[in-house]
């Protein structure tokens, strides 16, 4: 096992690895749950976010849709500003919009900690990613299921995270597309080969059935909307998902 400094260490036992996964969840390779508020009850958003956090959610995923890049409309900076007042967790704004440069400053000013843009929506991706960073946010790049991971090779050294879509963006509650998993694996391999530091996020159809596969492939930030807020109690839903994810990290080779 190689640690972040590149030093070789002996593999910790099972109990220690579970402890590490929970206590230092920002380390590369360890999992975090990012509940997506898209499936939450917007009339009780603060309570829903708190419930998901109580279950172990450590990043709040905010899906921003414009009715152009994707065939659905959701929310904008005012909701981010309101969320900022009710949680200290990082707000992960996934921009599914055209011309994101026009809105990045507003999202950053509203309190977004992480901002991701779609490769498919950016004519000047390098510029857009630098724009995000210049506003003090972590910069992420997203690829749709039909977009090859190779299209990101020139920006992997300027992103904080890569988001692999495992559904076509636009709606919550869709079925996971298994053919994207190889992209997660490839991104993890490239990171090691090129000694880069981006984290790997996956979004779409993540539930108790699919979470193990994406974690074993190398996903570290797990977005889940329907599986957390769709039905039942968000706290116990989040706990179960995180438990399944953490167990899957133990099976990684
Ligand atoms: C889809 C969004 C997702 C969505 C995931 O366009 O980007 O974040 O909320 O929802 P589930 O987990 O229900 O697939
Ligand atoms: Zn999303």
Coordinates of N, CA and C and ligand atoms in Angstrom, one line a residue:
X1 N 0.9 -1.2 0.0 CA 0.0 0.0 0.0 C 0.9 1.3 0.0
X2 N 0.6 2.2 -0.8 CA 1.4 3.4 -0.9 C 0.6 4.6 -0.4
X3 N 1.2 5.4 0.5 CA 0.5 6.5 1.1 C 0.6 7.7 0.2
X4 N 0.1 8.9 0.7 CA 0.1 10.1 -0.2 C 1.5 10.6 -0.5
X5 N 2.4 10.3 0.5 CA 3.7 10.8 0.2 C 4.5 9.9 -0.6
X6 N 3.8 8.8 -1.1 CA 4.5 7.9 -2.0 C 5.3 6.8 -1.2
X7 N 5.2 6.8 0.1 CA 5.9 5.9 0.9 C 5.2 4.5 1.0
X8 N 5.9 3.4 1.1 CA 5.2 2.2 1.2 C 4.9 1.9 2.6
X9 N 3.7 1.5 2.9 CA 3.3 1.1 4.2 C 2.6 -0.2 4.2
X10 N 2.6 -0.9 5.4 CA 1.9 -2.2 5.4 C 0.4 -2.0 5.5
X11 N -0.4 -2.9 4.9 CA -1.8 -2.7 4.8 C -2.4 -2.7 6.2
X12 N -3.2 -1.7 6.6 CA -3.8 -1.8 8.0 C -4.9 -2.8 8.1
X13 N -5.2 -3.3 9.3 CA -6.2 -4.3 9.4 C -7.6 -3.8 9.2
X14 N -8.6 -4.7 9.1 CA -9.9 -4.3 8.8 C -10.5 -3.2 9.6
X15 N -10.3 -3.3 11.0 CA -10.9 -2.3 11.9 C -10.3 -0.9 11.7
X16 N -9.0 -0.9 11.5 CA -8.3 0.3 11.3 C -8.7 1.0 10.0
X17 N -8.9 0.2 8.9 CA -9.3 0.7 7.6 C -10.7 1.3 7.7
X18 N -11.6 0.7 8.4 CA -12.9 1.3 8.6 C -12.8 2.6 9.3
X19 N -12.0 2.6 10.4 CA -11.8 3.9 11.1 C -11.2 5.0 10.2
X20 N -10.2 4.6 9.4 CA -9.6 5.6 8.5 C -10.6 6.1 7.5
X21 N -11.5 5.2 7.0 CA -12.5 5.6 6.0 C -13.4 6.6 6.6
X22 N -13.8 6.5 7.9 CA -14.7 7.4 8.5 C -14.1 8.7 8.9
X23 N -12.9 8.5 9.5 CA -12.3 9.7 10.2 C -11.5 10.6 9.2
X24 N -11.0 10.1 8.2 CA -10.2 11.0 7.3 C -10.8 10.9 5.9
X25 N -12.1 11.2 5.8 CA -12.8 10.9 4.5 C -12.4 11.8 3.4
X26 N -11.6 12.8 3.6 CA -11.2 13.6 2.5 C -9.9 13.1 1.8
X27 N -9.3 12.0 2.3 CA -8.1 11.4 1.7 C -8.5 10.8 0.4
X28 N -7.7 10.9 -0.7 CA -8.0 10.2 -1.9 C -8.2 8.7 -1.7
X29 N -9.1 8.2 -2.3 CA -9.4 6.7 -2.2 C -10.4 6.4 -1.2
X30 N -10.8 7.3 -0.3 CA -11.8 7.0 0.7 C -13.1 7.7 0.3
X31 N -14.2 7.1 0.8 CA -15.5 7.5 0.2 C -16.2 8.6 1.1
X32 N -16.9 9.4 0.4 CA -17.8 10.4 1.0 C -19.1 10.3 0.3
X33 N -20.2 10.5 1.0 CA -21.5 10.5 0.4 C -22.0 12.0 0.2
X34 N -22.5 12.3 -1.0 CA -22.9 13.6 -1.4 C -24.4 13.5 -1.7
X35 N -25.3 13.7 -0.7 CA -26.7 13.6 -1.0 C -27.1 14.7 -2.0
X36 N -27.9 14.4 -3.0 CA -28.3 15.3 -4.0 C -29.7 15.8 -3.6
X37 N -29.8 17.1 -3.4 CA -31.1 17.7 -3.0 C -32.2 17.7 -4.1
X38 N -31.8 17.2 -5.3 CA -32.8 17.2 -6.4 C -34.0 16.4 -6.0
X39 N -33.8 15.3 -5.2 CA -34.9 14.5 -4.8 C -35.5 14.8 -3.4
X40 N -35.0 15.9 -2.8 CA -35.5 16.3 -1.5 C -36.8 17.0 -1.6
X41 N -37.4 17.2 -0.4 CA -38.6 18.0 -0.3 C -38.2 19.4 -0.2
X42 N -38.4 20.2 -1.2 CA -37.9 21.6 -1.2 C -38.6 22.5 -0.2
X43 N -39.8 22.1 0.3 CA -40.5 22.8 1.3 C -39.9 22.7 2.7
X44 N -39.0 21.6 2.8 CA -38.3 21.4 4.1 C -36.9 21.1 3.8
X45 N -36.3 22.0 3.0 CA -34.9 21.7 2.5 C -33.9 21.7 3.7
X46 N -34.0 22.6 4.6 CA -33.0 22.7 5.7 C -33.0 21.4 6.5
X47 N -34.3 20.9 6.8 CA -34.4 19.7 7.6 C -33.9 18.5 6.9
X48 N -34.2 18.5 5.6 CA -33.8 17.3 4.8 C -32.2 17.2 4.7
X49 N -31.6 18.4 4.5 CA -30.1 18.4 4.5 C -29.6 18.0 5.8
X50 N -30.2 18.4 6.9 CA -29.7 18.1 8.2 C -29.8 16.6 8.4
X51 N -31.0 16.0 8.0 CA -31.2 14.6 8.1 C -30.2 13.8 7.4
X52 N -29.9 14.2 6.2 CA -28.9 13.4 5.4 C -27.5 13.6 6.0
X53 N -27.2 14.7 6.6 CA -25.9 14.9 7.2 C -25.8 14.1 8.5
X54 N -26.9 13.9 9.2 CA -27.0 13.1 10.4 C -26.7 11.6 10.0
X55 N -27.0 11.2 8.8 CA -26.7 9.9 8.3 C -25.3 9.7 7.7
X56 N -24.5 10.8 7.7 CA -23.2 10.6 7.3 C -22.8 11.3 6.0
X57 N -23.8 12.0 5.4 CA -23.5 12.8 4.2 C -22.6 13.9 4.6
X58 N -21.5 14.1 3.8 CA -20.5 15.1 4.1 C -20.3 16.2 3.0
X59 N -21.1 16.1 2.0 CA -21.0 17.1 0.9 C -22.5 17.2 0.4
X60 N -23.0 18.4 0.2 CA -24.3 18.6 -0.3 C -24.3 18.9 -1.8
X61 N -24.9 18.0 -2.6 CA -24.8 18.1 -4.1 C -26.0 18.9 -4.5
X62 N -25.8 19.9 -5.3 CA -26.8 20.8 -5.8 C -26.9 20.8 -7.3
X63 N -28.0 20.3 -7.8 CA -28.1 20.1 -9.3 C -28.7 21.4 -9.9
X64 N -28.0 22.0 -10.7 CA -28.4 23.3 -11.4 C -28.7 23.0 -12.8
X65 N -30.0 23.2 -13.3 CA -30.4 22.8 -14.6 C -31.1 24.0 -15.3
X66 N -30.8 24.2 -16.6 CA -31.3 25.5 -17.2 C -32.3 25.3 -18.3
X67 N -32.7 24.0 -18.5 CA -33.8 23.8 -19.6 C -33.2 23.9 -21.0
X68 N -31.9 24.1 -21.1 CA -31.2 24.1 -22.4 C -30.2 23.0 -22.6
X69 N -29.2 23.0 -21.7 CA -28.2 22.0 -21.7 C -28.9 20.6 -21.3
X70 N -29.8 20.7 -20.4 CA -30.6 19.5 -20.1 C -32.1 19.9 -20.1
X71 N -33.0 18.9 -20.3 CA -34.4 19.3 -20.6 C -35.1 19.4 -19.2
X72 N -34.6 20.2 -18.3 CA -35.3 20.3 -17.0 C -34.7 21.6 -16.4
X73 N -35.5 22.2 -15.5 CA -35.1 23.5 -14.9 C -35.2 23.2 -13.4
X74 N -34.1 23.7 -12.7 CA -34.1 23.5 -11.2 C -33.9 24.8 -10.5
X75 N -32.7 25.0 -10.0 CA -32.5 26.1 -9.0 C -31.3 26.9 -9.4
X76 N -31.1 28.1 -8.7 CA -30.0 28.9 -9.0 C -29.4 29.5 -7.7
X77 N -28.6 30.5 -7.8 CA -27.8 31.0 -6.7 C -28.7 31.4 -5.4
X78 N -29.9 31.9 -5.5 CA -30.6 32.2 -4.3 C -30.8 31.0 -3.4
X79 N -31.0 29.8 -4.0 CA -31.2 28.6 -3.1 C -29.8 28.2 -2.5
X80 N -28.7 28.4 -3.3 CA -27.4 28.1 -2.7 C -27.1 29.1 -1.5
X81 N -27.5 30.3 -1.7 CA -27.3 31.3 -0.6 C -28.1 30.9 0.6
X82 N -29.3 30.4 0.4 CA -30.1 29.9 1.6 C -29.5 28.7 2.2
X83 N -29.1 27.7 1.4 CA -28.4 26.5 1.9 C -27.2 26.9 2.8
X84 N -26.5 27.9 2.2 CA -25.2 28.3 2.9 C -25.5 28.7 4.4
X85 N -26.7 29.2 4.6 CA -27.0 29.6 6.0 C -27.4 28.5 6.9
X86 N -27.7 27.3 6.4 CA -28.2 26.3 7.2 C -27.3 25.1 7.3
X87 N -26.2 25.1 6.6 CA -25.2 24.0 6.7 C -23.8 24.5 6.5
X88 N -22.9 23.8 7.3 CA -21.5 24.1 7.1 C -20.8 23.1 6.1
X89 N -21.6 22.1 5.7 CA -21.0 21.2 4.7 C -20.7 21.8 3.4
X90 N -19.7 21.3 2.7 CA -19.4 21.9 1.4 C -20.6 21.8 0.4
X91 N -20.8 22.8 -0.3 CA -21.9 22.8 -1.3 C -21.3 22.6 -2.7
X92 N -21.7 21.5 -3.3 CA -21.1 21.0 -4.5 C -22.1 21.3 -5.6
X93 N -21.9 22.4 -6.4 CA -22.8 22.8 -7.4 C -22.5 22.2 -8.7
X94 N -23.3 21.4 -9.2 CA -23.2 20.7 -10.5 C -24.0 21.5 -11.5
X95 N -23.2 22.2 -12.3 CA -23.9 23.1 -13.3 C -24.2 22.4 -14.6
X96 N -25.4 22.1 -14.8 CA -25.9 21.5 -16.1 C -26.5 22.6 -16.9
X97 N -25.7 23.5 -17.3 CA -26.2 24.7 -17.9 C -25.2 25.1 -19.1
X98 N -25.8 25.8 -20.1 CA -25.0 26.4 -21.1 C -24.4 27.7 -20.6
X99 N -23.3 28.1 -21.2 CA -22.5 29.3 -20.9 C -22.3 29.4 -19.4
X100 N -21.7 28.4 -18.7 CA -21.5 28.5 -17.3 C -20.7 29.7 -16.8
X101 N -19.8 30.2 -17.7 CA -18.9 31.3 -17.3 C -19.7 32.5 -16.8
X102 N -20.9 32.6 -17.4 CA -21.7 33.8 -17.0 C -22.3 33.7 -15.6
X103 N -22.3 32.5 -15.1 CA -23.0 32.3 -13.8 C -22.0 31.9 -12.6
X104 N -20.8 31.4 -13.0 CA -19.9 30.9 -12.0 C -19.7 32.0 -10.9
X105 N -19.4 33.2 -11.2 CA -19.2 34.2 -10.1 C -20.4 34.3 -9.2
X106 N -21.6 34.2 -9.7 CA -22.8 34.3 -8.8 C -22.9 33.1 -7.9
X107 N -22.6 31.9 -8.4 CA -22.6 30.7 -7.5 C -21.6 30.8 -6.5
X108 N -20.4 31.2 -6.8 CA -19.3 31.3 -5.9 C -19.7 32.3 -4.8
X109 N -20.2 33.4 -5.2 CA -20.6 34.5 -4.3 C -21.7 34.0 -3.3
X110 N -22.6 33.2 -3.9 CA -23.7 32.7 -3.1 C -23.2 31.7 -2.0
X111 N -22.0 31.1 -2.2 CA -21.5 30.2 -1.2 C -21.2 28.8 -1.7
X112 N -21.1 28.6 -3.0 CA -20.7 27.3 -3.5 C -19.2 27.1 -3.2
X113 N -18.9 25.9 -2.6 CA -17.5 25.5 -2.3 C -16.9 24.8 -3.5
X114 N -17.7 24.0 -4.2 CA -17.2 23.2 -5.3 C -18.2 23.6 -6.5
X115 N -17.6 23.8 -7.7 CA -18.4 24.1 -8.8 C -17.9 23.2 -10.0
X116 N -18.8 22.4 -10.6 CA -18.4 21.6 -11.7 C -19.2 22.0 -12.9
X117 N -18.5 21.9 -14.1 CA -19.0 22.2 -15.4 C -18.9 21.0 -16.3
X118 N -19.8 20.9 -17.2 CA -19.7 19.8 -18.2 C -18.7 20.1 -19.3
X119 N -17.9 19.1 -19.6 CA -17.0 19.2 -20.7 C -17.8 19.6 -22.0
X120 N -19.0 19.0 -22.1 CA -19.8 19.2 -23.3 C -20.3 20.6 -23.5
X121 N -20.4 21.3 -22.4 CA -21.0 22.7 -22.4 C -19.9 23.8 -22.5
X122 N -18.6 23.4 -22.5 CA -17.6 24.4 -22.4 C -16.8 24.5 -23.7
X123 N -16.8 25.6 -24.3 CA -16.0 25.8 -25.5 C -14.6 26.0 -25.2
X124 N -14.3 26.7 -24.0 CA -13.0 27.0 -23.6 C -12.8 26.4 -22.2
X125 N -12.7 25.1 -22.1 CA -12.8 24.4 -20.8 C -11.7 24.9 -19.8
X126 N -10.5 25.0 -20.4 CA -9.4 25.5 -19.5 C -9.7 26.8 -18.9
X127 N -10.2 27.7 -19.6 CA -10.5 29.1 -19.1 C -11.6 29.0 -18.1
X128 N -12.6 28.2 -18.3 CA -13.7 28.1 -17.4 C -13.2 27.5 -16.0
X129 N -12.4 26.5 -16.1 CA -11.9 25.8 -14.9 C -11.0 26.8 -14.1
X130 N -10.2 27.6 -14.8 CA -9.5 28.6 -14.1 C -10.4 29.7 -13.5
X131 N -11.5 30.0 -14.2 CA -12.4 31.0 -13.7 C -13.0 30.5 -12.3
X132 N -13.4 29.2 -12.3 CA -13.9 28.7 -11.0 C -12.9 28.9 -9.9
X133 N -11.6 28.5 -10.2 CA -10.6 28.6 -9.1 C -10.3 30.0 -8.7
X134 N -10.4 30.9 -9.7 CA -10.2 32.3 -9.4 C -11.2 32.9 -8.4
X135 N -12.3 32.2 -8.3 CA -13.4 32.7 -7.4 C -13.3 31.9 -6.1
X136 N -12.2 31.2 -5.9 CA -12.0 30.5 -4.6 C -12.7 29.2 -4.4
X137 N -13.3 28.7 -5.5 CA -14.0 27.4 -5.4 C -13.2 26.3 -5.9
X138 N -13.5 25.0 -5.5 CA -12.8 23.9 -6.1 C -13.5 23.7 -7.5
X139 N -12.6 23.3 -8.5 CA -13.1 23.2 -9.8 C -13.3 21.7 -10.2
X140 N -14.4 21.4 -10.7 CA -14.7 20.0 -11.2 C -15.1 20.0 -12.7
X141 N -14.8 18.9 -13.3 CA -15.2 18.8 -14.7 C -16.1 17.5 -14.8
X142 N -17.2 17.6 -15.6 CA -18.1 16.5 -15.7 C -18.2 15.9 -17.1
X143 N -18.3 14.6 -17.2 CA -18.6 14.0 -18.5 C -19.8 13.1 -18.5
X144 N -20.6 13.3 -19.6 CA -21.8 12.6 -19.8 C -21.5 11.1 -20.1
X145 N -22.5 10.2 -20.0 CA -22.2 8.8 -20.3 C -21.6 8.6 -21.7
X146 N -21.9 9.4 -22.7 CA -21.4 9.2 -24.1 C -20.1 9.9 -24.3
X147 N -19.5 10.6 -23.3 CA -18.3 11.3 -23.6 C -17.1 10.5 -23.1
X148 N -16.1 10.3 -23.9 CA -14.9 9.5 -23.5 C -14.1 10.3 -22.5
X149 N -13.5 9.5 -21.5 CA -12.7 10.1 -20.5 C -11.4 10.8 -21.1
X150 N -11.0 10.3 -22.3 CA -9.8 10.8 -23.0 C -10.0 12.3 -23.3
X151 N -11.2 12.8 -23.4 CA -11.4 14.2 -23.7 C -11.0 15.1 -22.6
X152 N -10.7 14.5 -21.4 CA -10.2 15.3 -20.2 C -8.7 15.4 -20.0
X153 N -8.0 14.7 -20.9 CA -6.6 14.5 -20.6 C -5.8 15.8 -20.4
X154 N -6.2 16.9 -21.1 CA -5.5 18.1 -21.0 C -5.9 19.0 -19.8
X155 N -6.9 18.6 -19.1 CA -7.3 19.4 -18.0 C -7.2 18.7 -16.6
X156 N -6.8 17.5 -16.6 CA -6.7 16.7 -15.4 C -5.8 17.3 -14.4
X157 N -4.8 18.1 -14.8 CA -3.9 18.7 -13.9 C -4.4 20.0 -13.3
X158 N -5.6 20.5 -13.8 CA -6.1 21.8 -13.2 C -7.5 21.6 -12.6
X159 N -7.9 20.3 -12.3 CA -9.2 20.1 -11.7 C -9.0 19.5 -10.3
X160 N -9.9 19.8 -9.4 CA -9.9 19.3 -8.1 C -10.7 17.9 -8.1
X161 N -11.6 17.8 -9.0 CA -12.4 16.6 -9.1 C -12.9 16.4 -10.5
X162 N -13.2 15.1 -10.8 CA -13.8 14.7 -12.0 C -15.1 14.0 -11.7
X163 N -16.2 14.4 -12.3 CA -17.5 13.8 -12.1 C -17.9 13.0 -13.3
X164 N -18.1 11.7 -13.1 CA -18.5 10.8 -14.1 C -20.0 10.6 -14.0
X165 N -20.7 11.0 -15.0 CA -22.2 10.8 -15.0 C -22.5 9.3 -15.3
X166 N -23.3 8.7 -14.4 CA -23.7 7.3 -14.7 C -25.2 7.3 -15.1
X167 N -25.8 8.4 -15.4 CA -27.1 8.5 -16.1 C -26.9 9.7 -17.0
X168 N -27.8 9.9 -18.0 CA -27.8 11.1 -18.8 C -28.4 12.2 -17.9
X169 N -27.8 13.3 -17.8 CA -28.2 14.3 -16.8 C -29.5 14.9 -17.1
X170 N -30.2 15.4 -16.1 CA -31.5 16.0 -16.3 C -32.6 15.6 -15.3
X171 N -32.5 14.4 -14.8 CA -33.5 14.0 -13.9 C -33.0 13.0 -12.8
X172 N -33.6 13.1 -11.6 CA -33.3 12.1 -10.6 C -34.0 10.8 -10.8
X173 N -33.6 9.8 -10.1 CA -34.3 8.5 -10.1 C -34.1 7.7 -11.4
X174 N -33.1 7.9 -12.2 CA -32.9 7.1 -13.4 C -32.1 5.9 -13.1
X175 N -32.1 5.0 -14.1 CA -31.4 3.8 -14.0 C -29.9 3.9 -14.3
X176 N -29.1 3.4 -13.4 CA -27.6 3.4 -13.5 C -27.2 2.8 -14.9
X177 N -26.2 3.4 -15.5 CA -25.6 2.9 -16.8 C -24.3 2.2 -16.5
X178 N -24.2 0.9 -16.5 CA -23.0 0.2 -16.0 C -21.8 0.4 -16.9
X179 N -22.0 0.8 -18.2 CA -20.9 0.9 -19.1 C -20.0 2.1 -18.8
X180 N -20.4 2.9 -17.9 CA -19.5 4.1 -17.5 C -18.4 3.7 -16.5
X181 N -18.6 2.5 -15.9 CA -17.7 2.2 -14.8 C -16.2 2.1 -15.2
X182 N -16.0 1.7 -16.4 CA -14.6 1.6 -16.9 C -13.9 3.0 -16.9
X183 N -14.7 4.1 -17.0 CA -14.1 5.4 -17.0 C -13.6 5.8 -15.6
X184 N -14.3 5.3 -14.6 CA -13.9 5.6 -13.2 C -12.5 4.9 -13.0
X185 N -12.5 3.7 -13.5 CA -11.2 2.9 -13.3 C -10.1 3.5 -14.0
X186 N -10.3 4.0 -15.2 CA -9.3 4.6 -16.0 C -8.8 5.9 -15.4
X187 N -9.7 6.7 -14.9 CA -9.3 8.0 -14.3 C -8.5 7.7 -13.0
X188 N -8.8 6.6 -12.3 CA -8.0 6.3 -11.1 C -6.6 5.9 -11.5
X189 N -6.5 5.1 -12.6 CA -5.2 4.7 -13.1 C -4.4 5.9 -13.6
X190 N -5.0 6.7 -14.3 CA -4.3 7.9 -14.8 C -3.8 8.8 -13.7
X191 N -4.6 8.9 -12.7 CA -4.2 9.8 -11.5 C -2.9 9.2 -10.9
X192 N -2.9 7.9 -10.7 CA -1.7 7.3 -10.1 C -0.5 7.5 -11.1
X193 N -0.7 7.2 -12.4 CA 0.4 7.3 -13.3 C 1.0 8.7 -13.4
X194 N 0.1 9.6 -13.4 CA 0.5 11.0 -13.6 C 0.8 11.8 -12.3
X195 N 0.6 11.1 -11.2 CA 0.7 11.6 -9.8 C -0.1 12.9 -9.7
X196 N -1.3 12.8 -10.0 CA -2.2 14.0 -9.9 C -3.1 13.8 -8.7
X197 N -3.9 14.8 -8.3 CA -4.6 14.8 -7.0 C -6.1 14.9 -7.1
X198 N -6.6 14.9 -8.3 CA -8.1 15.0 -8.4 C -8.8 13.9 -7.8
X199 N -10.0 14.2 -7.3 CA -10.9 13.1 -6.7 C -11.9 12.7 -7.8
X200 N -12.5 11.5 -7.6 CA -13.4 11.0 -8.6 C -14.8 10.9 -8.0
X201 N -15.7 11.5 -8.6 CA -17.1 11.6 -8.2 C -18.0 10.9 -9.2
X202 N -19.1 10.2 -8.7 CA -20.0 9.6 -9.6 C -21.4 10.0 -9.3
X203 N -22.2 10.1 -10.3 CA -23.6 10.7 -10.1 C -24.6 10.1 -11.1
X204 N -25.6 9.5 -10.4 CA -26.7 9.0 -11.2 C -27.0 7.5 -10.9
X205 N -28.1 7.2 -10.3 CA -28.5 5.8 -10.1 C -27.7 5.1 -9.1
X206 N -27.1 5.8 -8.2 CA -26.3 5.2 -7.1 C -27.2 4.8 -6.0
X207 N -27.2 3.5 -5.7 CA -28.1 3.0 -4.6 C -27.4 1.7 -4.0
X208 N -28.1 1.0 -3.2 CA -27.4 -0.1 -2.5 C -27.0 -1.2 -3.5
X209 N -27.6 -1.3 -4.6 CA -27.2 -2.3 -5.7 C -26.0 -1.9 -6.4
X210 N -25.8 -0.6 -6.7 CA -24.8 -0.1 -7.6 C -23.5 0.5 -6.9
X211 N -23.7 0.8 -5.6 CA -22.6 1.6 -5.0 C -21.3 0.8 -4.9
X212 N -21.4 -0.5 -4.6 CA -20.2 -1.4 -4.5 C -19.4 -1.4 -5.7
X213 N -20.0 -1.5 -6.9 CA -19.3 -1.5 -8.2 C -18.5 -0.2 -8.4
X214 N -19.1 0.9 -8.2 CA -18.4 2.2 -8.5 C -17.3 2.4 -7.5
X215 N -17.5 2.1 -6.2 CA -16.5 2.2 -5.2 C -15.3 1.3 -5.5
X216 N -15.5 0.1 -5.9 CA -14.4 -0.8 -6.2 C -13.7 -0.3 -7.5
X217 N -14.4 0.4 -8.4 CA -13.7 1.0 -9.5 C -12.8 2.2 -9.2
X218 N -13.1 2.8 -8.1 CA -12.3 4.0 -7.7 C -13.1 5.3 -7.4
X219 N -14.4 5.2 -7.4 CA -15.2 6.4 -7.1 C -15.1 6.7 -5.6
X220 N -14.9 8.0 -5.3 CA -14.7 8.4 -3.9 C -15.8 9.3 -3.3
X221 N -16.5 10.1 -4.2 CA -17.5 11.0 -3.8 C -18.8 10.4 -4.5
X222 N -19.7 10.0 -3.7 CA -20.9 9.3 -4.3 C -22.1 10.2 -4.2
X223 N -22.6 10.6 -5.3 CA -23.8 11.4 -5.3 C -25.0 10.5 -5.3
X224 N -26.0 10.8 -4.4 CA -27.2 10.0 -4.4 C -28.4 10.9 -4.0
X225 N -29.4 10.9 -4.9 CA -30.6 11.6 -4.7 C -31.7 10.8 -4.3
X226 N -32.2 10.0 -5.2 CA -33.3 9.1 -4.9 C -33.1 8.1 -3.8
X227 N -31.9 7.6 -3.7 CA -31.6 6.6 -2.7 C -31.6 7.2 -1.3
X228 N -31.3 8.5 -1.2 CA -31.3 9.2 0.1 C -32.7 9.8 0.4
X229 N -33.3 10.5 -0.5 CA -34.5 11.3 -0.3 C -35.8 10.7 -0.9
X230 N -35.6 9.7 -1.7 CA -36.8 9.2 -2.5 C -37.9 8.7 -1.6
X231 N -37.6 7.8 -0.7 CA -38.6 7.3 0.2 C -37.9 6.9 1.5
X232 N -38.7 6.8 2.6 CA -38.1 6.5 3.9 C -37.4 7.6 4.5
X233 N -36.5 7.2 5.5 CA -35.9 8.2 6.3 C -34.5 8.6 5.7
X234 N -34.2 9.8 5.4 CA -32.9 10.2 4.8 C -31.8 9.8 5.6
X235 N -31.9 9.9 6.9 CA -30.8 9.6 7.8 C -30.4 8.1 7.7
X236 N -31.4 7.2 7.8 CA -31.0 5.8 7.8 C -30.7 5.4 6.3
X237 N -31.3 6.0 5.3 CA -30.9 5.7 3.9 C -29.5 6.1 3.7
X238 N -29.1 7.2 4.2 CA -27.7 7.7 4.0 C -26.7 6.7 4.8
X239 N -27.1 6.4 6.0 CA -26.2 5.4 6.8 C -26.0 4.1 6.0
X240 N -27.1 3.6 5.5 CA -27.0 2.3 4.8 C -26.1 2.4 3.6
X241 N -26.3 3.4 2.8 CA -25.5 3.6 1.6 C -24.0 3.8 1.9
X242 N -23.8 4.6 3.0 CA -22.4 4.8 3.3 C -21.7 3.5 3.9
X243 N -22.5 2.8 4.6 CA -22.0 1.5 5.1 C -21.6 0.5 4.0
X244 N -22.5 0.5 3.0 CA -22.3 -0.4 1.8 C -21.0 0.1 1.1
X245 N -20.9 1.4 1.0 CA -19.8 2.0 0.2 C -18.5 1.7 1.0
X246 N -18.5 1.9 2.3 CA -17.3 1.7 3.1 C -16.9 0.2 3.1
X247 N -17.8 -0.7 3.1 CA -17.5 -2.1 3.0 C -16.9 -2.4 1.7
X248 N -17.4 -1.7 0.6 CA -16.8 -2.0 -0.7 C -15.4 -1.5 -0.8
X249 N -15.0 -0.5 -0.1 CA -13.6 0.0 -0.1 C -12.7 -1.1 0.4
X250 N -13.2 -2.0 1.3 CA -12.3 -3.0 1.9 C -12.0 -4.1 0.8
X251 N -12.9 -4.2 -0.2 CA -12.7 -5.2 -1.2 C -11.9 -4.7 -2.4
X252 N -11.5 -3.4 -2.4 CA -10.7 -2.9 -3.5 C -9.3 -3.6 -3.5
X253 N -8.9 -3.9 -4.7 CA -7.6 -4.5 -4.9 C -6.5 -3.5 -5.3
Ligands
LIG1 C1 -29.0 14.1 -12.6 C2 -28.3 14.8 -11.4 C3 -28.1 13.9 -10.3 C4 -29.4 13.3 -9.6 C5 -29.0 12.0 -9.2 O1 -29.0 14.9 -13.7 O2 -27.1 15.3 -11.8 O3 -27.3 14.5 -9.3 O4 -29.8 14.1 -8.5 O5 -30.2 11.4 -8.7 P1 -30.3 9.9 -8.5 O6 -29.3 9.5 -7.4 O7 -31.7 9.7 -8.1 O8 -30.0 9.2 -9.8
LIG2 ZN1 -25.7 16.0 -10.2

